[in-house]
Short mmCIF file of C-alpha atoms and ligand atoms in Angstrom, two decimals:
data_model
loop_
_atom_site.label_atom_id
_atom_site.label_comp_id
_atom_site.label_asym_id
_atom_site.label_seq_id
_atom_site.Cartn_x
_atom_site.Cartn_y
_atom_site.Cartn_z
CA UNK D 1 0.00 0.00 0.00
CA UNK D 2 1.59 3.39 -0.84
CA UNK D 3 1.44 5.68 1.93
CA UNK D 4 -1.08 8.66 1.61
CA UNK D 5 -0.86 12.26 2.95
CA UNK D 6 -4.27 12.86 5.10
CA UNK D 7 -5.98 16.20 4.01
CA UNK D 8 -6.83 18.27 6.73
CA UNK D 9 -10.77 17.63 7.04
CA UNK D 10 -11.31 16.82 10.43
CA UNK D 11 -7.79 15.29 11.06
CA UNK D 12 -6.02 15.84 14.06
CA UNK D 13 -3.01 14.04 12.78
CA UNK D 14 -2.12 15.90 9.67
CA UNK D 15 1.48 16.27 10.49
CA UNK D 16 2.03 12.40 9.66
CA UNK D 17 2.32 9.88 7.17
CA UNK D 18 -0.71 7.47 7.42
CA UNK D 19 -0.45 4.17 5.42
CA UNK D 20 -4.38 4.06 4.90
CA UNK D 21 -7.25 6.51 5.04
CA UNK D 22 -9.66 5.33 7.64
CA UNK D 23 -7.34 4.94 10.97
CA UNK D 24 -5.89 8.22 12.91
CA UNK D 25 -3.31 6.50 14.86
CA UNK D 26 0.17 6.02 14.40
CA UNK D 27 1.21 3.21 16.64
CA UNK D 28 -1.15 1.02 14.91
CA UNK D 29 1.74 0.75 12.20
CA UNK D 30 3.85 -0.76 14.90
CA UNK D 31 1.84 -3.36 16.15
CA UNK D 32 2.11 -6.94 15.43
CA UNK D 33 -1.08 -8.03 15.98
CA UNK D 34 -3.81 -6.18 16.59
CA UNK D 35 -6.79 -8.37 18.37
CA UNK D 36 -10.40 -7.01 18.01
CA UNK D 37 -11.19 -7.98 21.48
CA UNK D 38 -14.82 -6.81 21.41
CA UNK D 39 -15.48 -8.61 18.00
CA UNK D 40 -13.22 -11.71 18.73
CA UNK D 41 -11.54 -10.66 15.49
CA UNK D 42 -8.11 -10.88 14.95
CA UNK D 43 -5.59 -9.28 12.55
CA UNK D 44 -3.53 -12.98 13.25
CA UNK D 45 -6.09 -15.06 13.47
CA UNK D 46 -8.71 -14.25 10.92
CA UNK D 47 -7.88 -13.12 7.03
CA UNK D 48 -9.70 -9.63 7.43
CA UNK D 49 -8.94 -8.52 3.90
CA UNK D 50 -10.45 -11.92 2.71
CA UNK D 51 -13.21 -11.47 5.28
CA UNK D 52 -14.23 -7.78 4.38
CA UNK D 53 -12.04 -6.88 1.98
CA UNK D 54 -15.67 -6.50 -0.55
CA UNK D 55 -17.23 -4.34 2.43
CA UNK D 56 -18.84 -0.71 0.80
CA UNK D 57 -21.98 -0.32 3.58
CA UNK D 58 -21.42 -0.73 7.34
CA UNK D 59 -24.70 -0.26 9.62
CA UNK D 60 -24.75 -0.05 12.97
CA UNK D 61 -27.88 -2.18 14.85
CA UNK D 62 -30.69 -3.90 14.67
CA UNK D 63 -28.50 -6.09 12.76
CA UNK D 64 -29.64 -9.45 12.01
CA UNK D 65 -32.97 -8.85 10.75
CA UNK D 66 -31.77 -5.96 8.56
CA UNK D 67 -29.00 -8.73 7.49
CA UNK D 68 -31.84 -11.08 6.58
CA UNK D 69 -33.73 -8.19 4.60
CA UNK D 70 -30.58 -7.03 2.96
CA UNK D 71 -30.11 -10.44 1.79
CA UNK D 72 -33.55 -10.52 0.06
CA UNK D 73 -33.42 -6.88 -1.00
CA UNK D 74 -30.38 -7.42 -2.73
CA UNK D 75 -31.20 -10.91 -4.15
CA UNK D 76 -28.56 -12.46 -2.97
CA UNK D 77 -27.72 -16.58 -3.73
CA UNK D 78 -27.69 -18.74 -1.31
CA UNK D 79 -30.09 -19.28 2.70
CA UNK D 80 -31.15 -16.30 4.99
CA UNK D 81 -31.21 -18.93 7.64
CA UNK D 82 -27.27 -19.21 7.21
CA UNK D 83 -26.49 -16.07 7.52
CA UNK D 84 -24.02 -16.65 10.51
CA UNK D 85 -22.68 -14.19 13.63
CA UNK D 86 -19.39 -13.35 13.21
CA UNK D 87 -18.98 -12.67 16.75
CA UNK D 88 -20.42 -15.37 18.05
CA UNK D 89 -17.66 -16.23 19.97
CA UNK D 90 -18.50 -12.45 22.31
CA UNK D 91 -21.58 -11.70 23.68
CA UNK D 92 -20.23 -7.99 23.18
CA UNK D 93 -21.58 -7.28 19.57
CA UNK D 94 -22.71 -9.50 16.66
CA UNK D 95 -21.45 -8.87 12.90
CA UNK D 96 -23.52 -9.89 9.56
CA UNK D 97 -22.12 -9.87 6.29
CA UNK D 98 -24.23 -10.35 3.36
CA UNK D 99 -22.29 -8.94 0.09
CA UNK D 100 -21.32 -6.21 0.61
CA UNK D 101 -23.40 -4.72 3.72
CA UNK D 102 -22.03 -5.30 7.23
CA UNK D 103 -24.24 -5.14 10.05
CA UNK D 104 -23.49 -4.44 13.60
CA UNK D 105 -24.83 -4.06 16.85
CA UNK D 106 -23.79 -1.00 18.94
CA UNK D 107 -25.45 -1.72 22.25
CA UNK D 108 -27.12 1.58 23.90
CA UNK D 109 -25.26 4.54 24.31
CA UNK D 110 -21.98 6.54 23.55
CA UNK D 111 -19.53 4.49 25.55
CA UNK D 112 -20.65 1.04 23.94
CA UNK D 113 -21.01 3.16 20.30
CA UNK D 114 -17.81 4.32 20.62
CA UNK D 115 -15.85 0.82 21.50
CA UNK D 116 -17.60 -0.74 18.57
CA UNK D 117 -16.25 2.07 16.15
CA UNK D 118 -12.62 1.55 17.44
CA UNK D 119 -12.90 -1.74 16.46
CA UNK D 120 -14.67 -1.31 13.19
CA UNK D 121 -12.82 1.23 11.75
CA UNK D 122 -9.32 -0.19 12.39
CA UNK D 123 -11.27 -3.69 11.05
CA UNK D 124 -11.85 -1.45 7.81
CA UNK D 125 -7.89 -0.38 7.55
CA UNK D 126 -6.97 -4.30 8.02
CA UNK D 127 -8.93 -5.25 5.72
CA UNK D 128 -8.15 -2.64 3.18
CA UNK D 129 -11.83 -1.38 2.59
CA UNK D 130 -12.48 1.71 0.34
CA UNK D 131 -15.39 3.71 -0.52
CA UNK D 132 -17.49 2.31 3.10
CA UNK D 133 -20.49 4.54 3.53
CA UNK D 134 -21.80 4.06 7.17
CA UNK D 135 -25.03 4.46 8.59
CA UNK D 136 -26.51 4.38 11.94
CA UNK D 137 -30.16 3.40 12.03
CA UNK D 138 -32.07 2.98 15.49
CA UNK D 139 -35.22 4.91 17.08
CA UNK D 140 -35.53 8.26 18.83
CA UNK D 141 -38.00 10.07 20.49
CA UNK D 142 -39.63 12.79 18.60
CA UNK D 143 -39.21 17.17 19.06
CA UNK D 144 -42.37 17.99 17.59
CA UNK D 145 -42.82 15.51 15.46
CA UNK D 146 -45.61 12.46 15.03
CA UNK D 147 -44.46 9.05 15.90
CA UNK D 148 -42.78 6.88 12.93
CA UNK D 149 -41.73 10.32 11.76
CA UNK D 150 -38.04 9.33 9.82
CA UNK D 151 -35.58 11.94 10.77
CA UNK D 152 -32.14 12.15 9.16
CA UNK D 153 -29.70 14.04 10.85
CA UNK D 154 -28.03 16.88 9.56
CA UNK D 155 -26.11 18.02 13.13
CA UNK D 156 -25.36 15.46 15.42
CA UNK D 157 -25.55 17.80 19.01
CA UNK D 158 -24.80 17.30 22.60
CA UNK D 159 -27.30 18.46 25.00
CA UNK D 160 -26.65 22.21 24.96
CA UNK D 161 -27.46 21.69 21.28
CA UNK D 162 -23.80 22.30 20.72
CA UNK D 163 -22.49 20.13 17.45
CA UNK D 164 -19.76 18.75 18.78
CA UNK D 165 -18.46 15.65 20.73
CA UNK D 166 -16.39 16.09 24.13
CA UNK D 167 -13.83 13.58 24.99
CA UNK D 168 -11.86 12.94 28.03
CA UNK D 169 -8.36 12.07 26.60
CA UNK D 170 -5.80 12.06 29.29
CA UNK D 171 -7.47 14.16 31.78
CA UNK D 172 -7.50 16.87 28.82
CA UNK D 173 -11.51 17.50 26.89
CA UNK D 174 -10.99 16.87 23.13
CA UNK D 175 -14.03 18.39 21.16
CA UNK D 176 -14.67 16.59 17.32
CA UNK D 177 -17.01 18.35 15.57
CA UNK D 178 -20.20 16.26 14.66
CA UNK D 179 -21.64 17.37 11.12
CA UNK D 180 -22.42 14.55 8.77
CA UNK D 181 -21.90 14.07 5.23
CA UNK D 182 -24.36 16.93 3.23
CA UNK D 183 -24.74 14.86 0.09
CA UNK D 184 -25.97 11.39 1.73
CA UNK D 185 -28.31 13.36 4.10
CA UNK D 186 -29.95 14.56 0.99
CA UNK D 187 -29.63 11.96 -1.27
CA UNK D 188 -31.55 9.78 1.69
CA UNK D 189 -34.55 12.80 1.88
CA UNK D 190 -34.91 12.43 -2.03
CA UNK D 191 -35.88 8.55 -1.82
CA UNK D 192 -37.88 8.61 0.79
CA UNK D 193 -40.33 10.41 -1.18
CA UNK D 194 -40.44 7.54 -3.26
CA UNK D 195 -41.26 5.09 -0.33
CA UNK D 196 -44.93 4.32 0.54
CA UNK D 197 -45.33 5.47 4.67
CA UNK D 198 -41.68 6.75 5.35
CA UNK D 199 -42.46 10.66 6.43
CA UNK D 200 -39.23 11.83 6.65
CA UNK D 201 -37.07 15.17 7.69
CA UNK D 202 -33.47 16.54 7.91
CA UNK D 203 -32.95 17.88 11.14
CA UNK D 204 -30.70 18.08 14.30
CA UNK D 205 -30.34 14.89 16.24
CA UNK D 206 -29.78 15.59 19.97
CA UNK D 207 -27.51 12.73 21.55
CA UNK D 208 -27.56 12.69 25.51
CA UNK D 209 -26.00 10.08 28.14
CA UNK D 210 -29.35 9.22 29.71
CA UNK D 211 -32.78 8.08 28.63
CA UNK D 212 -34.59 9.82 31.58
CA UNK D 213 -33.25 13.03 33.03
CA UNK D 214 -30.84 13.55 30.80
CA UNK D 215 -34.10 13.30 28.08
CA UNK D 216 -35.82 15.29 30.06
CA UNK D 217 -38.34 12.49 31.32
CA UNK D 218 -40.42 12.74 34.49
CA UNK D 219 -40.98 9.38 34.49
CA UNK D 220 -37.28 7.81 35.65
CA UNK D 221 -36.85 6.59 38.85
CA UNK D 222 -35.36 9.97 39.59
CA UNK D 223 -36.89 13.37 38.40
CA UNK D 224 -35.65 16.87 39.61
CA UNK D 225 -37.44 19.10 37.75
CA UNK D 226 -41.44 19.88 36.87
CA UNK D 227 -43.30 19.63 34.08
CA UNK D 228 -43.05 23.17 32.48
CA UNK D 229 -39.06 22.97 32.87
CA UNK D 230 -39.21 19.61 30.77
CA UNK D 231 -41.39 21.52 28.04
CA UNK D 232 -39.41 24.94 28.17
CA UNK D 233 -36.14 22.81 27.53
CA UNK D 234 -37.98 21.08 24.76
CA UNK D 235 -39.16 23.80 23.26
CA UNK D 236 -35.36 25.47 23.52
CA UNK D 237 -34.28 22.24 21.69
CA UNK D 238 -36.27 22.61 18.72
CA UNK D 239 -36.00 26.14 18.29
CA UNK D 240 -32.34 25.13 18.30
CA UNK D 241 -33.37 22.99 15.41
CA UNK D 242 -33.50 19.40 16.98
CA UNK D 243 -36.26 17.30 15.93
CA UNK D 244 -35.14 14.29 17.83
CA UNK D 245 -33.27 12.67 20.43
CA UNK D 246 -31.12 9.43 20.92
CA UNK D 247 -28.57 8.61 22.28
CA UNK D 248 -25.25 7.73 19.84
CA UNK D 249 -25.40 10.24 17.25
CA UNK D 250 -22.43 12.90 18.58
CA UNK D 251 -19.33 10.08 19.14
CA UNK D 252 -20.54 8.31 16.33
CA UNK D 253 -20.67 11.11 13.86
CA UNK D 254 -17.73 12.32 15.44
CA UNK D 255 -15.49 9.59 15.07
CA UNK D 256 -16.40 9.01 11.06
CA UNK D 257 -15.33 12.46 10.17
CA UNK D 258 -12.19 12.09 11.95
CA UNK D 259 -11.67 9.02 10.09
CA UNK D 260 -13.22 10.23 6.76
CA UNK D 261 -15.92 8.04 6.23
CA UNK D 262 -19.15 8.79 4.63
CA UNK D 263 -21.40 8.88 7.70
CA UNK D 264 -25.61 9.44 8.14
CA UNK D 265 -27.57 8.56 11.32
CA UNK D 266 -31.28 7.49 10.73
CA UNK D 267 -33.51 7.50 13.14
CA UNK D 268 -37.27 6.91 13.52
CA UNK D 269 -39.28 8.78 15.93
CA UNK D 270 -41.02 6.14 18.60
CA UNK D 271 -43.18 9.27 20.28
CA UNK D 272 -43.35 12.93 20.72
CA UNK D 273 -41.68 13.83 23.52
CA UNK D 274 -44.14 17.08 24.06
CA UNK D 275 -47.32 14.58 24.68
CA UNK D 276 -45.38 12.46 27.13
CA UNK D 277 -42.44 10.10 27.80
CA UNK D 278 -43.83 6.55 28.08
CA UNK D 279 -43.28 4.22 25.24
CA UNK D 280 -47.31 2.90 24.54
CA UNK D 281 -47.55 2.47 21.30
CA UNK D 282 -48.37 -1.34 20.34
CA UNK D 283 -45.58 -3.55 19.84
CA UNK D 284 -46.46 -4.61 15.98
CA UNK D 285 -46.76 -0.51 15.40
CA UNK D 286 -43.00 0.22 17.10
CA UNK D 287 -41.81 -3.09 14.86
CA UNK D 288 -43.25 -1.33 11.19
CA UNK D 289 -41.66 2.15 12.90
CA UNK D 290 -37.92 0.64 13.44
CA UNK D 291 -38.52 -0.69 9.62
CA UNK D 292 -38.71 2.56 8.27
CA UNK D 293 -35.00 3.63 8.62
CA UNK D 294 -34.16 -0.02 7.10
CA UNK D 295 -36.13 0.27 4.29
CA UNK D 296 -34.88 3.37 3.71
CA UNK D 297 -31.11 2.78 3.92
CA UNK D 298 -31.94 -0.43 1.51
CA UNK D 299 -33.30 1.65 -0.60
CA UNK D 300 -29.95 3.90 -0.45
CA UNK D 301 -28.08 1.00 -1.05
CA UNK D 302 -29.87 -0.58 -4.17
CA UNK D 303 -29.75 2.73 -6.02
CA UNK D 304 -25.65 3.50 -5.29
CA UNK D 305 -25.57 -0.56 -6.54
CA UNK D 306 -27.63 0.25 -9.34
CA UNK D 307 -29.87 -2.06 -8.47
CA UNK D 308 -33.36 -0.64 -9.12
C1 R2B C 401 -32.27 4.98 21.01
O1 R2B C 401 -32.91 4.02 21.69
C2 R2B C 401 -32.06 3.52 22.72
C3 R2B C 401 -32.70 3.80 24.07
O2 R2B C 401 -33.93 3.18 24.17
C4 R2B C 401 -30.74 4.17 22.52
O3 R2B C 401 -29.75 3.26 22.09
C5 R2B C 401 -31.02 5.11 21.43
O4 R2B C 401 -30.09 5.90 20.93
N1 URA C 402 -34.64 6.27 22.09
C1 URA C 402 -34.29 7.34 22.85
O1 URA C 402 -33.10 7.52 23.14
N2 URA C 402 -35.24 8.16 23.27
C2 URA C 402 -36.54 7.96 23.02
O2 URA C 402 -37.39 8.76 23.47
C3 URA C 402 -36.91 6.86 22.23
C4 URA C 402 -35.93 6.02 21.78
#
């Protein structure tokens, strides 16, 4: 591989030679053997470039049943039913491949998020992928919106609506920016207009550490604030643009433009947050909501496969 200058777009590192795109680290070149411990992956035991070498779509969650549909979608040969874990061998994560998707679970929130990036990007470098567009699809709850709203986010921001990611790095904050890639945000808006019950919007995601307080719920097992503070910060929130609220977005979009990769976080809207904070709707009616963001991304992917 010939070594490549980094441009400076989000690089922290520009002052050194890289060998490959997707890694910021310069030790890595140094290593031996570098073990995937979350994925039970390893750059000795496992042929990663044989493995993933073919990988162009990496998404984040909900992984095996989006593998499955994938599979169909894409009209691949051979048996959904052996579509196998690759980390079986870790209760951590599980990893589908079919073709050239790879699906992942992230577990909930930005500390398990951010592990499984680590391990995915460097996983990309081994295996010498190019081109890897990566999307995060999951639910949210709703700023103002309807639930099984689709929102795509254009700013990824923490929760002073700030678009940027803080991180501790030897007793020193680090802040990444968070902004996502324009052109798949957009591309994403056009074809869901060309998807039967996908309502969909761009808008700012807001990414917190907590599903109660920290959402502004009065329903946790701890509440320290009343119910007209929960709806003035809400309604500071989506004058500030957001339109929903999970709890990945920031490290994850974070991350991806520090390592250059094509990123987009979609996210379907389970409830809106200014009629209440309970999760009630019917089971079968949150299942058809969480398809919406994998219909869409499959969507994404047959068209940049020139499928349909
Ligand atoms: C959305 O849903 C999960 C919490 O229920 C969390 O992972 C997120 O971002
Ligand atoms: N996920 C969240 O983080 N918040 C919600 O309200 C719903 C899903």
């Amino acid at each position: 591989m010939a070594p490549i200058l980094l441009n400076s777009m989000g690089n922290e590192h520009s002052d050194y030679i890289q060998q490959e795109e997707y890694v910021k680290n310069p030790h890595l070149d140094s290593m031996e053997e570098d073990i995937l411990y979350h994925f039970n992956l390893g750059t000795k035991t496992h042929d990663l470039p044989q493995m993933f070498g073919d990988v162009k779509v990496c998404n984040p969650n909900r992984m095996r049943s989006f593998a499955q549909f994938i599979h169909e979608e894409l009209e691949l040969p051979g048996n959904i039913a052996d579509i196998r874990d690759i980390c079986e061998g870790t209760d951590r994560y599980s990893m589908y491949k079919v073709g050239p998707v790879l699906s992942i679970s992230h577990g909930m929130g930005v500390p398990s998020i951010s592990i499984m990036l680590h391990e995915l990007i460097k996983l990309l470098y081994h295996a010498r992928c190019r081109d890897v567009i990566i999307f995060r699809i999951g639910t949210s709850g709703g700023v103002g919106l309807p639930a099984g709203t689709v929102v795509i986010t254009d700013k990824a921001v923490d929760s002073f609506f700030r678009p940027q990611f803080e991180q501790v790095v030897l007793g020193k904050v680090i802040i990444r920016s968070t902004e996502l890639d324009e052109d798949v945000a957009q591309e994403l808006l056009q074809y869901s207009s060309e998807l039967p019950d996908t309502p969909t919007v761009i808008g700012n995601t807001m990414c917190t550490h907590d599903f109660y307080e920290g959402q502004g719920r009065l329903d946790g097992a701890l509440c320290s604030f009343s119910t007209e503070e929960k709806l003035e910060y809400l309604r500071k929130a989506s004058e500030a643009g957001v339109r929903n609220i999970e709890m990945e977005s920031t490290v994850f979009a974070a991350m991806c433009r520090v390592c250059n990769l094509k990123a987009a976080v979609v996210c379907v809207t389970l409830l809106n947050r200014f009629e209440g904070d309970q999760i009630s709707t019917p089971h079968d009616v949150l299942l058809e909501y969480q398809q919406r963001p994998q219909c869409l991304v499959a969507h994404f992917i047959k068209k940049r496969l020139g499928l349909i």
